[in-house]
Every structure is written in C-alpha cells, then in structure tokens.
C-alpha cells in the first residue's frame, strides 16, 4: 500500500478509499454509511462560512474542506445503557453549511470546558497562572486572560479541533474530553488515519495464540507514519495550550514525551511535573 504524503493527494486517496468501502452493502460497511459520498465545499462557500462564523481556516483546513468536508449520511451509533440498546444518528464530520447549531455549540465548548476547570472542585491550575486564588471570580479572570492567547480551535468531528494558527510549523488536531486534551495528529494525514482508520482498510487480522482469536492490527506503513509523527521534536508547539495539554501525563505522548524519557531536551514543563511526582 502507498499512502500519499502530499496532503491533496492524500485527501483524494481517503475519498476514493472510503467511498469504495461504502459502496458495498456488506459487513465491512459501517452502519449508516452505505452509499455515502463526501461533500466538498467551493472557495465561495468557504469564504461565506468564514464570514458567517468570523473565523479563518488555515490552508490545510481549506484543502480538507474542498475535498472532504462532510458526508451526505449520518453515522449510526449503537450502545447499551441501563440494559437497553440505544441507537443514535451522529455527524461523521460537521457540515459547516447545515450543522449551524452543533458547530456553534462545539466552538464555544472548548472555552466552556476549560473554564470549568478553574472552579473550586477542579484540580487543574497551570504553573503560569501563579498562585491559585481562593476567589472563583479571580480564577476565572486569570483563565480568561490566558485563553485570549490560545489559538483558535475549529471543530472537525465530535470533540476534535484543529489548531487554527497558520504560523505554526505543525498543524495539530486535538481531542478534548473532560479535563484531558491530547493531540490526535500533528497533521491532517496522521489525524485522519487515526480517526477513520476503520473506514480505510489499513488493518490486517493477526491471530492471537493465547486468546485463540483474530485481532485487527495496523499495517506497518501506518505504524511508521504514527511513530514518525509523534516522535519528539522541539518545534512541536501549541502556544499556551501546550502547557494545558502537558498538565496530565496522558498528554505527554502528544509531544513525544513520557515519564521515563531520557531525552536531555525534554520540555521544562514536563521536568517540573516529573520532579513534583517524585517528591
């Protein structure tokens, strides 16, 4: 398999590969996707969206919107709750033309969720914020000053956001859940392989002797892409938000770091956290 490294070629590769999978109504086609097609946006539509929401898409995001953007179907999600099987329809990727309410809510969500972390029950308080005030009003004031410097976070699907800062060397996509934030990929290629791998046929079935079962395993080419994309690089930065991501150890891998790293150039913030953990 050859997975293109050029973004435009890669996005067309995703389009062709997913639509081929969705064209056959069998067990390999996820529920709700049979016959699905991607709906790209025109330059004019992208301009209209930017004006409507008062936002700016970086070039890589525009390329994604032109070729993929959203599909013309809803994903069907099934799960069990209190012994009952629940079936829901969800957006696969947000449609900027049709999902106005969802898009507006998710844009505000990144602010609201992080703001919630400064209340009296939260354990999240960044070193750069100084001494934690007993006053909730003061804590929110500190948070809002900090958040005003965080690059724009624009939604893709679910709780996934692209960091919309054209000046960054890398173009990271993050996942925000509760108080944890992680990087899903430092570019669109890695992110999409990570996010929709089940729609791209990039796994092989490997037999586990102990369990006597077959399990899906990523092909070597994709493993290499992931390993290369998440290895440590001092140029990987997300202004202000980086400190927030590194607050929990689960975020360290986003920057190619881990608790036991022997890398001499490990980020100072992580060194601080490790020192605090060892006290």
Coordinates of N, CA and C in Angstrom, one line a residue, residues 12 18 35 39 48 80 85 88 92 104 159 162 185 191 215 238 245 250 255 261 263 272:
X12 N -7.5 13.0 -1.5 CA -8.2 12.2 -2.6 C -8.1 10.7 -2.4
X18 N -12.6 5.5 1.0 CA -13.8 5.4 1.9 C -15.0 5.2 1.0
X35 N -23.5 3.8 0.6 CA -23.8 4.8 -0.5 C -23.4 6.2 -0.1
X39 N -18.9 15.5 0.6 CA -19.4 16.8 0.0 C -18.4 17.9 0.3
X48 N -17.9 32.2 2.6 CA -19.1 32.5 3.3 C -19.1 32.0 4.7
X80 N -25.2 0.3 24.7 CA -26.1 -0.2 25.7 C -26.1 0.8 26.9
X85 N -30.6 -1.2 24.5 CA -29.8 -0.9 23.3 C -30.3 0.5 22.8
X88 N -28.4 5.9 17.9 CA -28.4 7.3 17.6 C -27.8 7.6 16.2
X92 N -20.7 12.5 11.0 CA -19.4 11.9 10.8 C -18.4 13.0 11.0
X104 N -21.8 25.9 16.4 CA -21.7 27.0 17.3 C -21.5 26.4 18.7
X159 N -15.4 15.8 19.4 CA -14.7 16.8 20.2 C -13.3 17.0 19.7
X162 N -9.1 21.4 15.1 CA -7.8 21.7 14.5 C -7.3 23.1 15.1
X185 N -3.1 14.1 16.1 CA -2.1 14.0 14.9 C -1.6 15.4 14.7
X191 N -3.8 12.5 11.5 CA -5.1 12.6 12.2 C -6.2 11.7 11.6
X215 N -7.3 -10.5 15.8 CA -7.4 -9.1 16.2 C -6.9 -8.2 15.1
X238 N 2.1 24.4 20.6 CA 0.8 25.0 20.5 C 0.8 26.1 21.6
X245 N -2.1 20.9 27.8 CA -2.1 19.5 27.4 C -1.1 18.7 28.2
X250 N -1.1 11.9 30.5 CA -1.7 11.3 29.2 C -1.4 12.2 28.0
X255 N 3.5 15.0 22.6 CA 4.7 15.7 22.2 C 5.9 14.8 22.1
X261 N 11.3 9.3 30.0 CA 12.1 9.8 28.9 C 13.5 10.2 29.4
X263 N 15.5 11.8 27.3 CA 15.8 12.9 26.3 C 16.3 14.1 27.1
X272 N 9.3 19.7 35.4 CA 8.7 20.2 36.6 C 7.7 19.2 37.1

